[in-house]
Amino acid sequence: MSDLKTLSRPGTADQKVRAAARSGELIQKASVAIGCVALFLVFSLLTKTFYQPSNLIDIMLQSSINAVIAVGMTLVIMTKGIDLSVGSIVGLSSMVAAHLLAQGLLVGIGAALVVGLVCGAINGILIAKLKLPDFIVTLGTLSVYRGAALIYTDGQPIYGLSKEFRAIFAGHVLDVPTPVILALVVAALAFLLVRFTALGEQIIAVGGNEEAAKLSGVNIERVKITVYMVSGILSSLAGFVLIARIGAAEPIGGSGFELQAIGSAVIGGASLFGGIGNPLGSLIGALTLGGLQNGLTLMNIPSFWQYVASGVVVILAVFADQWTRKPR
Amino acid sequence: MSSATPGREDGIDRPPTLVMIGVVKAFAGVRALKGVDFSLRSGEVHALLGENGAGKSTLMKIMFGVVQPDEGQIALDFIGRVRIDGPRAALAMGIGLVSQELSLVPQLDVAQNIFLGQTRGLTIVPRDDFRQKARAILDDLAPHLKTETQVSALGMADRQLVEISRTLARGGRIIAFDEPTSSLTPAEQQNLFAVIRKLKAAGKAIVYISHRMNEIREIADRITVLRDGEVVASGPMGDYSESKLNELIAGRELSREMAADKPAPVESVPVLELRRVSTSRVQSIDLTVGAGEIVGLSGLVGSGRSAILRAIFGIDPVTEGDIVVGGAPMRARNPADAMAAGVALIPEDRRGHALVPMMDVEQNFGLGNYGRFGAMGVIKGGARRRAIRSYVEEMRIRPPLINTKMRNLSGGNQQKVVIARWLATGARVFLFDEPTRGIDVGAKAEIYTLLRRLAANGAALVVVSSELPELLLLCHRIAVVSGGRLQKVVPNTATLTEEHLMEFAAGKGEL
């Protein structure tokens, strides 16, 4: 087979392209962190309290719920999907948890996780098996799951959560709030999943080129259903933090979380065109949005403006993403 | 090229590796395959020929498990009768497909793509092991490829090599190539052929699908011709002449339509003039095209051929020089300006750039013709229907119905609709980018006839094509582009050959 070696010429323009691709990738990865740091610096200059350690921990705490959901959302987006129902899953599963905690800690937690898993599985099966558009399916279940949460207690909130539960999901370990630890662990596990496991590779493959994945023998349906189930179960986890911090569960809890989560994933570098995303980036994305809201609050800017600011930052992130990806 | 001699050396006498018998497949009641027999031997390159829609792709999809046959049997020599119920099963049986739309994941690296789908679930991917194994395969096929390069950074030819490697990594014994050369340069094509010969020598069975007859002649040992879902011929390559094959494929005699004499040069008034035109991609292009003249642009992919068309059509901004259409300077800042000046561009990517698949023939014809067939924003349906009907008849568009959805037309007929649209705008300058890409041989002849008629009616044509025989057949003059410059403009005389053009493209050679 030696004559073949002489025939195939080394990639001529390849080197340049490759180098450009690599540096572009680096810029993108770095830009997520740089953007976050820059934002924090700006607020540190504008206010006296922003950079205080206690406030920084506050930001992390406030961002943790969104971060946990954003990690699941990132996996979904990496398969070129979208999950709009996460906020409703938060609401439904947290109602179930609050209700069943009376039967025991593990009963409440377990039942709520199952609810998240089933909600995700329904999304996944409708999308993967019945080939329905992800946007419509999860827009529909957004309404269905929210309705179920309202029906569950006829719209009434549930008060009085057990102490252990609140200690687990809104406590401290060595002065670090447990939600922050939870978010870090979830993001790290997801990062390892994407980076090192076959499933992670297949998530990239399904989003990057579904046809290629299929022809390579990847079970696309299973991969898709799996990411929606992960998204569902992480929404349940986020719901625990939500109700543990408030001390009560409301059927409307978690409304609007989908936008925050999608925003965090996109700021973190996930591409809605599929195949690209990084759970650790999404963690930083969540911190960026959290820091933004916190900073604006400290500057006494009315909360209505925070909606505007969050949206603008998300759109800017997409713009930056498009710009750095443009072949030049 | 071995001819049909006794004691054939091309493996014809060996028992087949794969046999398909009586394969029937219908889609929505339409029978795409009507009882096809196909057999494949190890160590042979078996060309599968036929027009688009003849059933080649369906047969390959069945072989690769993507679709299931309604009737018929498949047997492999080392297993016996098999049911191939999906790509995973096909891969496990050693059957691989190098598809037309390359199926790699751009975001993964070379080794990951080669071994994609071989591990599952939460198992840790044995990356180092995979890289080593990938290296071993690549050393034979493509030593210049690195296993950790992301596929998005690779060119078409290299991606193809990765696909071949992927099949080999699964112990592939049967490899099907579906139009593998459609986006390769001549050099890359030769490299691919060398790889295919290697695979053949290693005892692999190769299925080769292509519309390009000269490739078939060069690489195939045996051929099978499909027409309308049936096998109309199968046997050693040497038994069939090229014109015989063309006839079998099209089901009618084409030689006269295809091989008209080289066009006689025309002396006429210039319709399109480029005076030292530069854009970000091309430099100092000087070119004049007269009424009734067809000028070909030859060169490798990326040499700037298409960029010249984009400059004329107002897509790429002209930084220097002038473009003159019909004696008047044209300052086209966008395609709309160029259209108004009577310039038409028929792009290479029909699906992506020229038509809307879910709209019907009439609506696609009407795109860009709203001015002509509309009054105050209301479409004059009657006039538009009359116009498209006359084109459908004149250009032999099949099926001859103006309310057929565009996606249900063959490539050749889609191309005719696109051309009809431009004819209706009254364009005088026609820019064709790969006018017959992915179009089967029968429709090709019709497109050629159409281009000749456009020229005969006084239009100026510029044709970009990777297929040199096509340029030699059609053009009065051929301009060779490389590195964004016009290297040479030569009259297409009887002595001009493909070899000359290839040498010019490589920057050397004299007439």
PDB file of N, CA and C in Angstrom, chain A residues 1-5 7-11 14-15 17-18 21-22 25 193-202 204-205 207-209 211-219 222 274-276, chain B residues 64 66 87-88 91 99 102-108 112 116-117 119-125 127 139-144 146 149-150 153-155 157-158 166 170 188 191 194-195 198:
ATOM      1  N   MET A   1       0.821  -1.201   0.000  1.00  0.00           N
ATOM      2  CA  MET A   1       0.000   0.000   0.000  1.00  0.00           C
ATOM      3  C   MET A   1       0.855   1.251   0.000  1.00  0.00           C
ATOM      4  N   SER A   2       2.099   1.113  -0.423  1.00  0.00           N
ATOM      5  CA  SER A   2       2.988   2.259  -0.254  1.00  0.00           C
ATOM      6  C   SER A   2       2.735   3.323  -1.316  1.00  0.00           C
ATOM      7  N   ASP A   3       2.343   2.895  -2.531  1.00  0.00           N
ATOM      8  CA  ASP A   3       2.177   3.899  -3.578  1.00  0.00           C
ATOM      9  C   ASP A   3       1.034   4.850  -3.269  1.00  0.00           C
ATOM     10  N   LEU A   4       0.178   4.414  -2.382  1.00  0.00           N
ATOM     11  CA  LEU A   4      -0.961   5.256  -2.034  1.00  0.00           C
ATOM     12  C   LEU A   4      -0.491   6.493  -1.274  1.00  0.00           C
ATOM     13  N   LYS A   5       0.547   6.298  -0.483  1.00  0.00           N
ATOM     14  CA  LYS A   5       1.025   7.411   0.340  1.00  0.00           C
ATOM     15  C   LYS A   5       1.525   8.550  -0.531  1.00  0.00           C
ATOM     16  N   LEU A   7       0.421   9.225  -3.380  1.00  0.00           N
ATOM     17  CA  LEU A   7      -0.685   9.797  -4.137  1.00  0.00           C
ATOM     18  C   LEU A   7      -1.435  10.863  -3.358  1.00  0.00           C
ATOM     19  N   SER A   8      -1.692  10.575  -2.079  1.00  0.00           N
ATOM     20  CA  SER A   8      -2.499  11.536  -1.337  1.00  0.00           C
ATOM     21  C   SER A   8      -1.610  12.674  -0.883  1.00  0.00           C
ATOM     22  N   ARG A   9      -1.880  13.817  -1.396  1.00  0.00           N
ATOM     23  CA  ARG A   9      -1.069  14.974  -1.061  1.00  0.00           C
ATOM     24  C   ARG A   9      -1.553  15.574   0.252  1.00  0.00           C
ATOM     25  N   PRO A  10      -0.615  16.126   1.004  1.00  0.00           N
ATOM     26  CA  PRO A  10      -1.023  16.711   2.279  1.00  0.00           C
ATOM     27  C   PRO A  10      -1.998  17.852   2.058  1.00  0.00           C
ATOM     28  N   GLY A  11      -2.920  17.995   2.953  1.00  0.00           N
ATOM     29  CA  GLY A  11      -3.940  19.040   2.827  1.00  0.00           C
ATOM     30  C   GLY A  11      -3.267  20.397   2.708  1.00  0.00           C
ATOM     31  N   ASP A  14      -5.698  23.125   4.118  1.00  0.00           N
ATOM     32  CA  ASP A  14      -6.264  22.598   5.361  1.00  0.00           C
ATOM     33  C   ASP A  14      -5.665  23.227   6.610  1.00  0.00           C
ATOM     34  N   GLN A  15      -4.310  23.335   6.594  1.00  0.00           N
ATOM     35  CA  GLN A  15      -3.636  23.826   7.789  1.00  0.00           C
ATOM     36  C   GLN A  15      -4.201  25.180   8.231  1.00  0.00           C
ATOM     37  N   VAL A  17      -7.050  26.600   7.400  1.00  0.00           N
ATOM     38  CA  VAL A  17      -8.438  26.483   7.820  1.00  0.00           C
ATOM     39  C   VAL A  17      -8.510  25.948   9.248  1.00  0.00           C
ATOM     40  N   ARG A  18      -7.690  24.921   9.477  1.00  0.00           N
ATOM     41  CA  ARG A  18      -7.724  24.277  10.777  1.00  0.00           C
ATOM     42  C   ARG A  18      -7.297  25.260  11.869  1.00  0.00           C
ATOM     43  N   ALA A  21      -9.986  27.688  12.425  1.00  0.00           N
ATOM     44  CA  ALA A  21     -11.091  27.089  13.166  1.00  0.00           C
ATOM     45  C   ALA A  21     -10.744  26.990  14.645  1.00  0.00           C
ATOM     46  N   ARG A  22      -9.473  26.602  14.905  1.00  0.00           N
ATOM     47  CA  ARG A  22      -9.095  26.409  16.289  1.00  0.00           C
ATOM     48  C   ARG A  22      -9.063  27.738  17.037  1.00  0.00           C
ATOM     49  N   GLU A  25     -12.479  28.950  17.731  1.00  0.00           N
ATOM     50  CA  GLU A  25     -13.089  28.200  18.819  1.00  0.00           C
ATOM     51  C   GLU A  25     -12.610  28.737  20.174  1.00  0.00           C
ATOM     52  N   LEU A 193     -20.053  14.111  30.819  1.00  0.00           N
ATOM     53  CA  LEU A 193     -20.910  13.320  29.916  1.00  0.00           C
ATOM     54  C   LEU A 193     -20.635  13.696  28.456  1.00  0.00           C
ATOM     55  N   VAL A 194     -20.636  15.006  28.202  1.00  0.00           N
ATOM     56  CA  VAL A 194     -20.444  15.463  26.828  1.00  0.00           C
ATOM     57  C   VAL A 194     -19.035  15.137  26.340  1.00  0.00           C
ATOM     58  N   ARG A 195     -18.083  15.315  27.244  1.00  0.00           N
ATOM     59  CA  ARG A 195     -16.677  15.235  26.832  1.00  0.00           C
ATOM     60  C   ARG A 195     -16.199  13.789  26.666  1.00  0.00           C
ATOM     61  N   PHE A 196     -16.661  12.913  27.517  1.00  0.00           N
ATOM     62  CA  PHE A 196     -16.008  11.607  27.563  1.00  0.00           C
ATOM     63  C   PHE A 196     -16.877  10.396  27.248  1.00  0.00           C
ATOM     64  N   THR A 197     -18.196  10.549  27.270  1.00  0.00           N
ATOM     65  CA  THR A 197     -18.999   9.337  27.090  1.00  0.00           C
ATOM     66  C   THR A 197     -19.527   9.227  25.667  1.00  0.00           C
ATOM     67  N   ALA A 198     -19.917   8.008  25.347  1.00  0.00           N
ATOM     68  CA  ALA A 198     -20.483   7.755  24.024  1.00  0.00           C
ATOM     69  C   ALA A 198     -21.763   8.567  23.849  1.00  0.00           C
ATOM     70  N   LEU A 199     -22.568   8.621  24.894  1.00  0.00           N
ATOM     71  CA  LEU A 199     -23.817   9.381  24.798  1.00  0.00           C
ATOM     72  C   LEU A 199     -23.534  10.839  24.441  1.00  0.00           C
ATOM     73  N   GLY A 200     -22.497  11.401  25.081  1.00  0.00           N
ATOM     74  CA  GLY A 200     -22.145  12.791  24.808  1.00  0.00           C
ATOM     75  C   GLY A 200     -21.785  12.996  23.353  1.00  0.00           C
ATOM     76  N   GLU A 201     -20.990  12.077  22.831  1.00  0.00           N
ATOM     77  CA  GLU A 201     -20.586  12.162  21.436  1.00  0.00           C
ATOM     78  C   GLU A 201     -21.812  12.057  20.528  1.00  0.00           C
ATOM     79  N   GLN A 202     -22.733  11.192  20.922  1.00  0.00           N
ATOM     80  CA  GLN A 202     -23.921  10.997  20.093  1.00  0.00           C
ATOM     81  C   GLN A 202     -24.854  12.200  20.153  1.00  0.00           C
ATOM     82  N   ILE A 204     -23.780  15.288  20.333  1.00  0.00           N
ATOM     83  CA  ILE A 204     -23.175  16.194  19.349  1.00  0.00           C
ATOM     84  C   ILE A 204     -23.509  15.724  17.942  1.00  0.00           C
ATOM     85  N   ALA A 205     -23.437  14.406  17.737  1.00  0.00           N
ATOM     86  CA  ALA A 205     -23.661  13.861  16.392  1.00  0.00           C
ATOM     87  C   ALA A 205     -25.092  14.105  15.927  1.00  0.00           C
ATOM     88  N   GLY A 207     -27.139  16.439  16.868  1.00  0.00           N
ATOM     89  CA  GLY A 207     -27.347  17.849  16.574  1.00  0.00           C
ATOM     90  C   GLY A 207     -26.521  18.326  15.396  1.00  0.00           C
ATOM     91  N   GLY A 208     -25.332  17.758  15.240  1.00  0.00           N
ATOM     92  CA  GLY A 208     -24.417  18.211  14.194  1.00  0.00           C
ATOM     93  C   GLY A 208     -24.839  17.735  12.820  1.00  0.00           C
ATOM     94  N   ASN A 209     -25.260  16.495  12.718  1.00  0.00           N
ATOM     95  CA  ASN A 209     -25.697  15.937  11.446  1.00  0.00           C
ATOM     96  C   ASN A 209     -26.510  14.687  11.729  1.00  0.00           C
ATOM     97  N   GLU A 211     -28.559  12.941  10.004  1.00  0.00           N
ATOM     98  CA  GLU A 211     -28.481  11.893   8.988  1.00  0.00           C
ATOM     99  C   GLU A 211     -27.212  11.059   9.182  1.00  0.00           C
ATOM    100  N   ALA A 212     -26.104  11.759   9.422  1.00  0.00           N
ATOM    101  CA  ALA A 212     -24.832  11.057   9.619  1.00  0.00           C
ATOM    102  C   ALA A 212     -24.921  10.145  10.826  1.00  0.00           C
ATOM    103  N   ALA A 213     -25.531  10.653  11.893  1.00  0.00           N
ATOM    104  CA  ALA A 213     -25.650   9.854  13.098  1.00  0.00           C
ATOM    105  C   ALA A 213     -26.458   8.594  12.819  1.00  0.00           C
ATOM    106  N   LYS A 214     -27.547   8.775  12.078  1.00  0.00           N
ATOM    107  CA  LYS A 214     -28.406   7.633  11.767  1.00  0.00           C
ATOM    108  C   LYS A 214     -27.635   6.592  10.954  1.00  0.00           C
ATOM    109  N   LEU A 215     -26.928   7.090   9.936  1.00  0.00           N
ATOM    110  CA  LEU A 215     -26.205   6.171   9.065  1.00  0.00           C
ATOM    111  C   LEU A 215     -25.001   5.544   9.753  1.00  0.00           C
ATOM    112  N   SER A 216     -24.589   6.113  10.883  1.00  0.00           N
ATOM    113  CA  SER A 216     -23.492   5.511  11.635  1.00  0.00           C
ATOM    114  C   SER A 216     -24.012   4.500  12.642  1.00  0.00           C
ATOM    115  N   GLY A 217     -25.299   4.277  12.634  1.00  0.00           N
ATOM    116  CA  GLY A 217     -25.855   3.305  13.551  1.00  0.00           C
ATOM    117  C   GLY A 217     -26.207   3.874  14.918  1.00  0.00           C
ATOM    118  N   VAL A 218     -26.230   5.194  15.054  1.00  0.00           N
ATOM    119  CA  VAL A 218     -26.627   5.795  16.332  1.00  0.00           C
ATOM    120  C   VAL A 218     -28.158   5.722  16.447  1.00  0.00           C
ATOM    121  N   ASN A 219     -28.630   5.322  17.623  1.00  0.00           N
ATOM    122  CA  ASN A 219     -30.073   5.280  17.855  1.00  0.00           C
ATOM    123  C   ASN A 219     -30.548   6.693  18.204  1.00  0.00           C
ATOM    124  N   ARG A 222     -33.392   7.268  20.772  1.00  0.00           N
ATOM    125  CA  ARG A 222     -33.019   7.090  22.174  1.00  0.00           C
ATOM    126  C   ARG A 222     -32.247   8.312  22.684  1.00  0.00           C
ATOM    127  N   GLY A 274     -27.492  23.387  16.626  1.00  0.00           N
ATOM    128  CA  GLY A 274     -27.153  22.033  17.027  1.00  0.00           C
ATOM    129  C   GLY A 274     -25.671  21.717  16.971  1.00  0.00           C
ATOM    130  N   GLY A 275     -25.298  20.684  17.749  1.00  0.00           N
ATOM    131  CA  GLY A 275     -23.945  20.162  17.679  1.00  0.00           C
ATOM    132  C   GLY A 275     -22.911  20.900  18.498  1.00  0.00           C
ATOM    133  N   ILE A 276     -23.284  22.076  19.000  1.00  0.00           N
ATOM    134  CA  ILE A 276     -22.312  22.875  19.740  1.00  0.00           C
ATOM    135  C   ILE A 276     -22.910  23.312  21.066  1.00  0.00           C
TER     136      ILE A 276
ATOM    137  N   PHE B  64     -28.334  -0.814   2.261  1.00  0.00           N
ATOM    138  CA  PHE B  64     -27.794  -0.249   3.490  1.00  0.00           C
ATOM    139  C   PHE B  64     -28.836  -0.242   4.613  1.00  0.00           C
ATOM    140  N   VAL B  66     -31.601   1.341   4.959  1.00  0.00           N
ATOM    141  CA  VAL B  66     -32.319   2.576   5.256  1.00  0.00           C
ATOM    142  C   VAL B  66     -33.807   2.424   4.942  1.00  0.00           C
ATOM    143  N   PRO B  87     -29.298   0.791   9.249  1.00  0.00           N
ATOM    144  CA  PRO B  87     -27.885   1.034   8.969  1.00  0.00           C
ATOM    145  C   PRO B  87     -26.966   0.287   9.938  1.00  0.00           C
ATOM    146  N   ARG B  88     -27.407   0.161  11.192  1.00  0.00           N
ATOM    147  CA  ARG B  88     -26.539  -0.505  12.159  1.00  0.00           C
ATOM    148  C   ARG B  88     -26.325  -1.959  11.758  1.00  0.00           C
ATOM    149  N   LEU B  91     -23.992  -2.113   8.733  1.00  0.00           N
ATOM    150  CA  LEU B  91     -22.603  -1.911   9.112  1.00  0.00           C
ATOM    151  C   LEU B  91     -22.035  -3.169   9.749  1.00  0.00           C
ATOM    152  N   SER B  99     -22.061   8.240   0.981  1.00  0.00           N
ATOM    153  CA  SER B  99     -23.225   8.841   0.339  1.00  0.00           C
ATOM    154  C   SER B  99     -22.868  10.129  -0.359  1.00  0.00           C
ATOM    155  N   LEU B 102     -22.358  13.920   2.120  1.00  0.00           N
ATOM    156  CA  LEU B 102     -21.455  13.230   3.029  1.00  0.00           C
ATOM    157  C   LEU B 102     -22.031  13.206   4.432  1.00  0.00           C
ATOM    158  N   SER B 103     -22.006  12.022   5.030  1.00  0.00           N
ATOM    159  CA  SER B 103     -22.647  11.920   6.332  1.00  0.00           C
ATOM    160  C   SER B 103     -21.609  11.831   7.433  1.00  0.00           C
ATOM    161  N   LEU B 104     -21.034  12.984   7.725  1.00  0.00           N
ATOM    162  CA  LEU B 104     -20.116  13.079   8.852  1.00  0.00           C
ATOM    163  C   LEU B 104     -20.625  14.174   9.772  1.00  0.00           C
ATOM    164  N   VAL B 105     -20.195  14.127  11.019  1.00  0.00           N
ATOM    165  CA  VAL B 105     -20.583  15.167  11.966  1.00  0.00           C
ATOM    166  C   VAL B 105     -19.454  16.196  12.019  1.00  0.00           C
ATOM    167  N   PRO B 106     -19.697  17.404  11.489  1.00  0.00           N
ATOM    168  CA  PRO B 106     -18.605  18.375  11.385  1.00  0.00           C
ATOM    169  C   PRO B 106     -17.985  18.738  12.729  1.00  0.00           C
ATOM    170  N   GLN B 107     -18.791  18.662  13.803  1.00  0.00           N
ATOM    171  CA  GLN B 107     -18.284  19.101  15.111  1.00  0.00           C
ATOM    172  C   GLN B 107     -17.406  18.060  15.799  1.00  0.00           C
ATOM    173  N   LEU B 108     -17.334  16.855  15.239  1.00  0.00           N
ATOM    174  CA  LEU B 108     -16.494  15.820  15.850  1.00  0.00           C
ATOM    175  C   LEU B 108     -15.211  15.657  15.044  1.00  0.00           C
ATOM    176  N   GLN B 112     -13.348  10.346  15.987  1.00  0.00           N
ATOM    177  CA  GLN B 112     -14.702  10.224  16.542  1.00  0.00           C
ATOM    178  C   GLN B 112     -15.704   9.869  15.461  1.00  0.00           C
ATOM    179  N   LEU B 116     -17.944   6.589  15.356  1.00  0.00           N
ATOM    180  CA  LEU B 116     -19.246   7.019  15.863  1.00  0.00           C
ATOM    181  C   LEU B 116     -20.240   5.857  15.836  1.00  0.00           C
ATOM    182  N   GLY B 117     -20.961   5.693  16.903  1.00  0.00           N
ATOM    183  CA  GLY B 117     -21.983   4.662  16.934  1.00  0.00           C
ATOM    184  C   GLY B 117     -21.457   3.301  17.370  1.00  0.00           C
ATOM    185  N   THR B 119     -19.787   2.790  20.256  1.00  0.00           N
ATOM    186  CA  THR B 119     -19.980   2.666  21.696  1.00  0.00           C
ATOM    187  C   THR B 119     -21.305   3.322  22.013  1.00  0.00           C
ATOM    188  N   ARG B 120     -21.857   2.960  23.160  1.00  0.00           N
ATOM    189  CA  ARG B 120     -23.183   3.502  23.464  1.00  0.00           C
ATOM    190  C   ARG B 120     -23.326   3.881  24.921  1.00  0.00           C
ATOM    191  N   GLY B 121     -24.321   4.668  25.161  1.00  0.00           N
ATOM    192  CA  GLY B 121     -24.732   4.992  26.516  1.00  0.00           C
ATOM    193  C   GLY B 121     -23.658   5.716  27.303  1.00  0.00           C
ATOM    194  N   LEU B 122     -23.536   5.383  28.572  1.00  0.00           N
ATOM    195  CA  LEU B 122     -22.638   6.129  29.446  1.00  0.00           C
ATOM    196  C   LEU B 122     -21.226   5.562  29.470  1.00  0.00           C
ATOM    197  N   THR B 123     -20.936   4.620  28.565  1.00  0.00           N
ATOM    198  CA  THR B 123     -19.569   4.108  28.540  1.00  0.00           C
ATOM    199  C   THR B 123     -18.618   5.228  28.142  1.00  0.00           C
ATOM    200  N   ILE B 124     -17.448   5.204  28.753  1.00  0.00           N
ATOM    201  CA  ILE B 124     -16.432   6.188  28.396  1.00  0.00           C
ATOM    202  C   ILE B 124     -15.873   5.800  27.033  1.00  0.00           C
ATOM    203  N   VAL B 125     -15.787   6.777  26.150  1.00  0.00           N
ATOM    204  CA  VAL B 125     -15.256   6.485  24.817  1.00  0.00           C
ATOM    205  C   VAL B 125     -13.747   6.231  24.925  1.00  0.00           C
ATOM    206  N   ARG B 127     -10.902   6.842  23.762  1.00  0.00           N
ATOM    207  CA  ARG B 127     -10.456   7.759  22.723  1.00  0.00           C
ATOM    208  C   ARG B 127      -9.075   7.415  22.172  1.00  0.00           C
ATOM    209  N   ASP B 139      -3.381   5.344   7.736  1.00  0.00           N
ATOM    210  CA  ASP B 139      -2.047   5.176   7.173  1.00  0.00           C
ATOM    211  C   ASP B 139      -2.104   4.575   5.781  1.00  0.00           C
ATOM    212  N   ASP B 140      -3.077   3.689   5.582  1.00  0.00           N
ATOM    213  CA  ASP B 140      -3.216   3.079   4.267  1.00  0.00           C
ATOM    214  C   ASP B 140      -3.899   4.006   3.273  1.00  0.00           C
ATOM    215  N   LEU B 141      -4.931   4.688   3.722  1.00  0.00           N
ATOM    216  CA  LEU B 141      -5.789   5.440   2.798  1.00  0.00           C
ATOM    217  C   LEU B 141      -5.365   6.891   2.638  1.00  0.00           C
ATOM    218  N   ALA B 142      -5.053   7.514   3.750  1.00  0.00           N
ATOM    219  CA  ALA B 142      -4.852   8.965   3.725  1.00  0.00           C
ATOM    220  C   ALA B 142      -3.892   9.361   4.828  1.00  0.00           C
ATOM    221  N   PRO B 143      -2.601   9.096   4.610  1.00  0.00           N
ATOM    222  CA  PRO B 143      -1.622   9.341   5.690  1.00  0.00           C
ATOM    223  C   PRO B 143      -1.550  10.807   6.115  1.00  0.00           C
ATOM    224  N   HIS B 144      -2.013  11.716   5.227  1.00  0.00           N
ATOM    225  CA  HIS B 144      -1.893  13.132   5.591  1.00  0.00           C
ATOM    226  C   HIS B 144      -2.959  13.570   6.588  1.00  0.00           C
ATOM    227  N   LYS B 146      -4.947  13.854  10.035  1.00  0.00           N
ATOM    228  CA  LYS B 146      -4.681  13.659  11.460  1.00  0.00           C
ATOM    229  C   LYS B 146      -5.971  13.207  12.132  1.00  0.00           C
ATOM    230  N   THR B 149      -8.118  16.013  13.991  1.00  0.00           N
ATOM    231  CA  THR B 149      -8.637  17.179  13.276  1.00  0.00           C
ATOM    232  C   THR B 149     -10.154  17.152  13.274  1.00  0.00           C
ATOM    233  N   GLN B 150     -10.741  18.306  13.562  1.00  0.00           N
ATOM    234  CA  GLN B 150     -12.192  18.383  13.505  1.00  0.00           C
ATOM    235  C   GLN B 150     -12.629  18.325  12.040  1.00  0.00           C
ATOM    236  N   ALA B 153     -13.015  21.210   9.510  1.00  0.00           N
ATOM    237  CA  ALA B 153     -11.851  21.858   8.907  1.00  0.00           C
ATOM    238  C   ALA B 153     -11.358  21.105   7.678  1.00  0.00           C
ATOM    239  N   LEU B 154     -12.034  20.036   7.295  1.00  0.00           N
ATOM    240  CA  LEU B 154     -11.570  19.236   6.156  1.00  0.00           C
ATOM    241  C   LEU B 154     -12.308  19.603   4.881  1.00  0.00           C
ATOM    242  N   GLY B 155     -11.624  19.428   3.753  1.00  0.00           N
ATOM    243  CA  GLY B 155     -12.268  19.603   2.454  1.00  0.00           C
ATOM    244  C   GLY B 155     -13.062  18.359   2.082  1.00  0.00           C
ATOM    245  N   ALA B 157     -12.787  16.163  -0.320  1.00  0.00           N
ATOM    246  CA  ALA B 157     -12.057  14.938  -0.648  1.00  0.00           C
ATOM    247  C   ALA B 157     -11.621  14.221   0.625  1.00  0.00           C
ATOM    248  N   ASP B 158     -11.130  14.994   1.590  1.00  0.00           N
ATOM    249  CA  ASP B 158     -10.677  14.379   2.833  1.00  0.00           C
ATOM    250  C   ASP B 158     -11.848  13.792   3.623  1.00  0.00           C
ATOM    251  N   ARG B 166     -14.387   4.945   7.809  1.00  0.00           N
ATOM    252  CA  ARG B 166     -15.401   4.523   8.778  1.00  0.00           C
ATOM    253  C   ARG B 166     -15.956   3.158   8.404  1.00  0.00           C
ATOM    254  N   ARG B 170     -15.375  -0.816  10.421  1.00  0.00           N
ATOM    255  CA  ARG B 170     -16.384  -1.805  10.819  1.00  0.00           C
ATOM    256  C   ARG B 170     -16.145  -3.139  10.122  1.00  0.00           C
ATOM    257  N   GLU B 188      -8.097  15.265  -7.083  1.00  0.00           N
ATOM    258  CA  GLU B 188      -8.708  14.531  -5.964  1.00  0.00           C
ATOM    259  C   GLU B 188      -9.422  13.287  -6.467  1.00  0.00           C
ATOM    260  N   ASN B 191      -7.013  10.614  -7.010  1.00  0.00           N
ATOM    261  CA  ASN B 191      -6.632  10.080  -5.712  1.00  0.00           C
ATOM    262  C   ASN B 191      -7.690   9.104  -5.194  1.00  0.00           C
ATOM    263  N   ALA B 194      -7.481   5.884  -7.008  1.00  0.00           N
ATOM    264  CA  ALA B 194      -6.377   5.071  -6.504  1.00  0.00           C
ATOM    265  C   ALA B 194      -6.815   4.330  -5.251  1.00  0.00           C
ATOM    266  N   VAL B 195      -7.554   5.028  -4.390  1.00  0.00           N
ATOM    267  CA  VAL B 195      -8.043   4.388  -3.164  1.00  0.00           C
ATOM    268  C   VAL B 195      -9.008   3.258  -3.518  1.00  0.00           C
ATOM    269  N   LYS B 198      -7.193   0.303  -4.644  1.00  0.00           N
ATOM    270  CA  LYS B 198      -6.599  -0.374  -3.481  1.00  0.00           C
ATOM    271  C   LYS B 198      -7.624  -1.281  -2.801  1.00  0.00           C
TER     272      LYS B 198
END
